[in-house]
Coordinates of C-alpha atoms and ligand atoms in Angstrom, one line a residue:
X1 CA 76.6 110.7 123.8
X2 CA 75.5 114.3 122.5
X3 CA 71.8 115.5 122.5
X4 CA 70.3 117.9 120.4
X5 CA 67.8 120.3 121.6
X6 CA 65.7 122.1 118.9
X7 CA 64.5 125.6 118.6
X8 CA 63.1 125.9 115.7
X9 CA 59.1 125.2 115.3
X10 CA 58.1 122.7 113.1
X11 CA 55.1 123.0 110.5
X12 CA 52.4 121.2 111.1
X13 CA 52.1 117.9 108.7
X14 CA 49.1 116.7 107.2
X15 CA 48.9 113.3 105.7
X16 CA 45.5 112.9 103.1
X17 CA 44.3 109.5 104.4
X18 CA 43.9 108.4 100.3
X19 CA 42.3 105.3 101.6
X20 CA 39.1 107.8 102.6
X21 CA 39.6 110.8 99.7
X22 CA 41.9 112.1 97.1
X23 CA 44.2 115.1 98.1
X24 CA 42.5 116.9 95.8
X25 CA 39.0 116.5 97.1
X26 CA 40.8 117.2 100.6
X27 CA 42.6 120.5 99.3
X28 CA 39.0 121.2 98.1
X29 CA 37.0 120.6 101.5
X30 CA 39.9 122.8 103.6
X31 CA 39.6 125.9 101.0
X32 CA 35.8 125.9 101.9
X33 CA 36.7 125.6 105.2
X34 CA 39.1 128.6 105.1
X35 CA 42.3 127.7 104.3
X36 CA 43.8 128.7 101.4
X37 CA 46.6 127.0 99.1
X38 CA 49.9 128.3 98.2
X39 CA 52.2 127.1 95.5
X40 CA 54.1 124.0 95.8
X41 CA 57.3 125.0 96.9
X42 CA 60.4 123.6 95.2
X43 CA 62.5 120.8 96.7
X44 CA 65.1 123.5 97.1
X45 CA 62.7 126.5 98.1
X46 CA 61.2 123.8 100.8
X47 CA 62.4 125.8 103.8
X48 CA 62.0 129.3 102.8
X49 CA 58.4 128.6 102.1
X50 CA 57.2 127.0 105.4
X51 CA 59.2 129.9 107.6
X52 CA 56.8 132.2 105.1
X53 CA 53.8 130.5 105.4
X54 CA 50.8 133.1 106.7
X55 CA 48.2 131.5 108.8
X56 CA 46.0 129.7 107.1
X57 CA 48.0 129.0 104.3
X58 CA 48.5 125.7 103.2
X59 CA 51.4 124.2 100.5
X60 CA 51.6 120.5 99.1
X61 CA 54.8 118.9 99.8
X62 CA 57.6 118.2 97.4
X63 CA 58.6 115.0 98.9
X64 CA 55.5 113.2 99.9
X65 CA 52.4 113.5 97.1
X66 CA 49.7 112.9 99.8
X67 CA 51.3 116.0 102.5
X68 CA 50.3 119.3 103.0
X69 CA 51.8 121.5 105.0
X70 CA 50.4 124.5 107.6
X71 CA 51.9 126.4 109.9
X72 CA 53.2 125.5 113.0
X73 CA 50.5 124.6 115.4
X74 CA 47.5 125.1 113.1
X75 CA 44.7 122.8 115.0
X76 CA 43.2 120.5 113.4
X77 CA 41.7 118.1 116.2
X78 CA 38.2 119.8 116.3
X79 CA 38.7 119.5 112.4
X80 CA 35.7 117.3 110.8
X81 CA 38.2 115.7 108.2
X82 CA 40.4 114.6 110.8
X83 CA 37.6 113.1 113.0
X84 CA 36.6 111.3 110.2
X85 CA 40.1 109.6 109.3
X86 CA 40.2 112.0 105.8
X87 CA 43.4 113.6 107.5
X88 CA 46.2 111.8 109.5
X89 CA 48.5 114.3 111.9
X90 CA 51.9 112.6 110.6
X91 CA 55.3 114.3 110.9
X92 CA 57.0 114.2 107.3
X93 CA 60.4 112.2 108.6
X94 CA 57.6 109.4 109.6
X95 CA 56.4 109.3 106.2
X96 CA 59.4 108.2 104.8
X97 CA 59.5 104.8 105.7
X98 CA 56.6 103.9 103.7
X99 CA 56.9 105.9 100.9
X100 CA 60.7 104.0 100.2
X101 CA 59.4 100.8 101.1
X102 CA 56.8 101.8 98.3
X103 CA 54.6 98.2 99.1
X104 CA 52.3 98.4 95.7
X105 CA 48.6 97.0 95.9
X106 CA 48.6 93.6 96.5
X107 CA 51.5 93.2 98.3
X108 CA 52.6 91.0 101.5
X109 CA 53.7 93.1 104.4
X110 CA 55.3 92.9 107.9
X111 CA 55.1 95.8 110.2
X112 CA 57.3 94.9 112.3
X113 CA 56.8 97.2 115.3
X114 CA 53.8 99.4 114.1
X115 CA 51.4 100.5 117.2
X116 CA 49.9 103.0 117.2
X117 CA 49.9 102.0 113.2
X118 CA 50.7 105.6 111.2
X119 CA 53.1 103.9 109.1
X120 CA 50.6 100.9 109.1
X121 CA 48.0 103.0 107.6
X122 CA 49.9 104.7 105.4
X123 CA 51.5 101.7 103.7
X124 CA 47.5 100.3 103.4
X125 CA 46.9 103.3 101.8
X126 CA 49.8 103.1 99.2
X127 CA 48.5 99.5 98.7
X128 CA 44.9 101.5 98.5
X129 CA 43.9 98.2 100.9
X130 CA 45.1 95.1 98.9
X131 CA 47.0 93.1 100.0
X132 CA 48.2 92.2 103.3
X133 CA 50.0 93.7 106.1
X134 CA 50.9 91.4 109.4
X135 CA 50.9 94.5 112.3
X136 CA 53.0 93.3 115.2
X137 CA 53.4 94.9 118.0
X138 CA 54.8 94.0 121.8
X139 CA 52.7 95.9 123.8
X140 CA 48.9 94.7 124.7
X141 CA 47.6 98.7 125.2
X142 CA 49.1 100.3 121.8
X143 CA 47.8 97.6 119.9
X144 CA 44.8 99.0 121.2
X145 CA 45.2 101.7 120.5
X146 CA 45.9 100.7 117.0
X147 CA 43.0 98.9 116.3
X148 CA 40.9 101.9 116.9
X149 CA 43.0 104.7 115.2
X150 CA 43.0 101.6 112.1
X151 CA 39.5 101.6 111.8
X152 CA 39.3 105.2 112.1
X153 CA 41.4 105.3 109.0
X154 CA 39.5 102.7 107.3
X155 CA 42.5 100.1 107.1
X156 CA 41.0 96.7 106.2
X157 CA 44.5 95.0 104.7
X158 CA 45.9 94.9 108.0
X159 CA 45.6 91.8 110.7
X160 CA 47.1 92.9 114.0
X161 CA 49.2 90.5 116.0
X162 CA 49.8 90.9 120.0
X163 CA 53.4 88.9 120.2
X164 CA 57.1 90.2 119.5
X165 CA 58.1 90.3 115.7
X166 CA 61.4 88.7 117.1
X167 CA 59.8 85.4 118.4
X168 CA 57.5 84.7 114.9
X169 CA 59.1 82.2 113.0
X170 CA 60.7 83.6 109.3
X171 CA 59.9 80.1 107.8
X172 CA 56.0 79.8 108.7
X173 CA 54.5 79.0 106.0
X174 CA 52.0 82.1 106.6
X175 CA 55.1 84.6 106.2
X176 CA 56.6 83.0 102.9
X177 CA 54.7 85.4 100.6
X178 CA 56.0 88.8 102.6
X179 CA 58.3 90.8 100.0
X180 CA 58.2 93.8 101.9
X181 CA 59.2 95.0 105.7
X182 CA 58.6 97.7 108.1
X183 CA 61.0 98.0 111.3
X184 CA 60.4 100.9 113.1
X185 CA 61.4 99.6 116.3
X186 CA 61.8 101.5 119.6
X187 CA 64.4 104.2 120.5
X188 CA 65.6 106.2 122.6
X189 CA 63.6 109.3 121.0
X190 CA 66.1 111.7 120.5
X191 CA 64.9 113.5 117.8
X192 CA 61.3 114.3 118.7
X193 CA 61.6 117.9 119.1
X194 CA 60.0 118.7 122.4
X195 CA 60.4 115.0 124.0
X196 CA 64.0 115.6 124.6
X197 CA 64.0 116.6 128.3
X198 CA 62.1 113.6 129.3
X199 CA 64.5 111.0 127.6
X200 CA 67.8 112.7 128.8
X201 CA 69.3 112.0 132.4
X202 CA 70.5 114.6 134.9
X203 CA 73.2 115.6 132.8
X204 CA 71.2 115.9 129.8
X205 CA 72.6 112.7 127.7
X206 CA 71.0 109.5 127.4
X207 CA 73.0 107.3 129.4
X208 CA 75.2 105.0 126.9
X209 CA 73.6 101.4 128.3
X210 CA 70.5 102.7 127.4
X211 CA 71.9 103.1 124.2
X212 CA 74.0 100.1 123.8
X213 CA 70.7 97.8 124.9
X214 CA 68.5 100.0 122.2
X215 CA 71.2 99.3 119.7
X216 CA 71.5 95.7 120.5
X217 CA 67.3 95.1 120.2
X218 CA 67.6 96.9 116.9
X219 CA 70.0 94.9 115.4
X220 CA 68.8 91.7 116.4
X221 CA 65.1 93.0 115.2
X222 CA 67.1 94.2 111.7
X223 CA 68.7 90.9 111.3
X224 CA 65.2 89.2 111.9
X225 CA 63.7 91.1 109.2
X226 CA 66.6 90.1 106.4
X227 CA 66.3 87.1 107.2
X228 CA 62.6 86.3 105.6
X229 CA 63.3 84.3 103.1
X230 CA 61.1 86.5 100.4
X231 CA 61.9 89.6 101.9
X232 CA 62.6 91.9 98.6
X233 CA 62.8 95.0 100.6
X234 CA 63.2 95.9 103.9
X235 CA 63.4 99.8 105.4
X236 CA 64.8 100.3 108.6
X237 CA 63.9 103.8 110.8
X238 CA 64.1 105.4 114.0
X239 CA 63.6 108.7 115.4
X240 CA 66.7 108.6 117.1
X241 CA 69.7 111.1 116.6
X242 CA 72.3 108.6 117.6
X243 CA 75.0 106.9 115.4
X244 CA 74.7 103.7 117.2
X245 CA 70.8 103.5 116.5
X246 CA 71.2 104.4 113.2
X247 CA 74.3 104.2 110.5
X248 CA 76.0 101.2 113.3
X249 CA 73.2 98.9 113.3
X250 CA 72.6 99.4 109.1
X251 CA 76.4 98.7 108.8
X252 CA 76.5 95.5 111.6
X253 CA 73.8 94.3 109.6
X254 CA 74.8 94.7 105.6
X255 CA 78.0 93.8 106.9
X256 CA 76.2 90.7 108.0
X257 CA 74.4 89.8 104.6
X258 CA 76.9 91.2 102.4
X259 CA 76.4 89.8 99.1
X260 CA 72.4 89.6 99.5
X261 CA 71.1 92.8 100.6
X262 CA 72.7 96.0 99.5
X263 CA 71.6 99.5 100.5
X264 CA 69.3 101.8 98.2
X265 CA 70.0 105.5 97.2
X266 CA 67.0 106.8 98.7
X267 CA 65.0 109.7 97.7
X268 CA 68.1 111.1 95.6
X269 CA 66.8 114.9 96.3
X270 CA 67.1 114.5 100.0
X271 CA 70.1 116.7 100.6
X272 CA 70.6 115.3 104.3
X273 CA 72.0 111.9 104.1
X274 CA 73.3 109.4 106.8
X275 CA 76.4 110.6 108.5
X276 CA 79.7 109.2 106.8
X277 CA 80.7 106.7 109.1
X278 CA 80.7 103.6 106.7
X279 CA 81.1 103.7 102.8
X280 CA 77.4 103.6 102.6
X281 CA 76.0 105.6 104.8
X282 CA 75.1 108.5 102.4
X283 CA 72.8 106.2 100.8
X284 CA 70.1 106.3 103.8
X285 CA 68.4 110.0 104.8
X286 CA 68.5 111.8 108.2
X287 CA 66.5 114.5 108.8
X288 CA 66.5 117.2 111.8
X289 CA 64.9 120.4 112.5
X290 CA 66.9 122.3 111.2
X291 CA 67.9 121.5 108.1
X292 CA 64.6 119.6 107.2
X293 CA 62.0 121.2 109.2
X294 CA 60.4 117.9 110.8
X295 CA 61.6 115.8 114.1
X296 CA 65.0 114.1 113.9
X297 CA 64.7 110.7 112.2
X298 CA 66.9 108.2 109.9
X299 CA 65.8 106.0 106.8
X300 CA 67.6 103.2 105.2
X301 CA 65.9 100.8 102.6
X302 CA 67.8 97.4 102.3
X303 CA 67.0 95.7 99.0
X304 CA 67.7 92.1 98.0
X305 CA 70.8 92.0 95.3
X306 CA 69.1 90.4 92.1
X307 CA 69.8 86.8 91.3
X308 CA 72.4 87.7 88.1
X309 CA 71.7 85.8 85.1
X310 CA 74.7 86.1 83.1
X311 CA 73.8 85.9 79.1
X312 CA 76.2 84.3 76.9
X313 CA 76.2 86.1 73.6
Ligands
SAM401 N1 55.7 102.3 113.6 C1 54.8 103.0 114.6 C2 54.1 104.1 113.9 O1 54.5 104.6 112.9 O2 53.0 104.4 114.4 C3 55.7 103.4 115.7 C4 56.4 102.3 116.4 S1 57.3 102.7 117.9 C5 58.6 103.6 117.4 C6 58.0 101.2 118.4 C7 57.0 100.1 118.8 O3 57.7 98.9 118.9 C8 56.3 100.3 120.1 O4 54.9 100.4 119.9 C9 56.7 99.0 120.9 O5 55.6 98.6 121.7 C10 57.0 98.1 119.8 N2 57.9 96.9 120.2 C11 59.0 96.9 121.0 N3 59.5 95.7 121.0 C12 58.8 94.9 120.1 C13 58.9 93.6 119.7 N4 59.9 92.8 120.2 N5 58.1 93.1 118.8 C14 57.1 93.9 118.3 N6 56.9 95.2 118.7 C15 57.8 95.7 119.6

């Protein structure tokens, strides 16, 4: 399997925490603290505009309503709105997820994998904390985790649960209102920009067992979600550069539950979509350093076909 190793620098991303403050009371408190906002750059212009970014300069994004955009490291960690939960440190790619899965208030919600909880919070604060969101996650220590960086972000729609998503029972009555799923599961990695040499074996490629028993948890953990009997939607994302992460397990699994889920056109202005190794692969979104300026990731948003009525008339 190839790997990819990135050069290029990427901005750094800002997330407004909207449960907390509006982006525009945030854009106001970072003017007064220095900063200064540039004009929103185009869709198309998105590029050009980042590499000329000044220091201190600051743009809204075009894709995401609540992300601003510095320059590369611009540090924020002493910065009292990030101490405070106002800001979250989110790469745009990660964003994504959420913002397709678009839960509205008052929603029921599985995060499937979601320590330590970014796409948690976010989705809370697209449902501005109504609703419900169950938070699973496998691991005893980034639950922990969770549960402070949570709170931090004032989350209160979200109950955390210490157990694998795969073992929790689709047809418990406590699930049979969720419409709407996160799976974000674990990967090998191999887009986070400067996390590359620590994944890769001697010869610089992650070794293709690896790959195959990633591949294999994510489509079982994939199948798992579609399989909720009220599930409406359901987005599926890695940060992963690899085909068999990605565009194989979204075709195994429509392939699978062809004629009830189909595939959404996601974020239509996204010019880099999934690599064309099934018919409808260019309906999910990857996203590299290079051509998108944030870590290497991949989106695809399965959503129930509609129960067609057919009217006589
Ligand atoms: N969604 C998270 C976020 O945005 O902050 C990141 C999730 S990370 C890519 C994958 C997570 O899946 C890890 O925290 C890992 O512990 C968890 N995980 C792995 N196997 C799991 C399972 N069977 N059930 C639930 N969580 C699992």
């Amino acid at each position: 399997p190839d790997t990819v190793k990135s050069q290029v620098s990427l901005p750094r991303y800002v997330r407004v925490n909207t449960l907390k403050i509006s982006v525009e009371e945030a854009i106001e408190k970072l003017k007064k603290a220095g900063f200064s906002l540039a004009d929103k750059p185009s869709v198309e212009n998105f590029g050009n505009t980042i590499r000329d970014l000044e220091t201190g300069q600051f743009v809204q994004d075009p894709h995401i309503p609540a992300l601003l955009v510095f320059p590369p490291e611009t540090g924020f960690h002493d910065n009292q709105l990030y101490k405070s939960g106002e800001i979250i440190l989110q790469d745009k790619a990660s964003c994504i997820p959420a913002q397709v899965l678009a839960p509205p208030p008052g929603a029921c919600v599985i995060d499937a994998c979601a320590a330590p909880g970014n796409k948690t919070s976010h989705m809370a604060s697209l449902m501005q904390n109504n609703g419900k969101i169950f938070a699973f996650d496998i691991d005893a220590k980034r639950l922990a985790t969770m549960r402070s960086l949570t709170q931090r972000a004032g989350v209160s729609c979200a109950q955390l649960v210490h157990g694998s998503f795969l073992e929790c029972d689709p047809g418990d009555p406590r699930y049979s209102g969720v419409e709407y799923i996160l799976l974000d599961p674990s990967c090998s990695g191999s887009g986070i920009a400067n996390r590359l040499d620590h994944l890769t074996d001697e010869e610089g490629s992650i070794s293709t067992e690896r790959l195959e028993s990633l591949a294999q948890f994510q489509l079982s953990a994939l199948r798992h979600a579609l399989s909720f009997p009220a599930a409406r939607r359901v987005a599926y994302s890695t940060c992963s550069v690899h085909r068999q992460e990605n565009e194989d397990v979204v075709q195994a699994a429509l392939q699978e539950y062809e004629g009830k889920y189909h595939l959404q056109h996601i974020l239509p202005t996204w010019r880099h979509r999934g690599t064309d190794t099934f018919p409808q692969a260019h309906r999910c979104i990857r996203a590299s350093p290079e051509q998108d300026r944030t870590n290497g990731f991949f989106v695809a948003l399965f959503e129930k076909n509609s129960e067609r009525v057919d009217v006589k008339v």
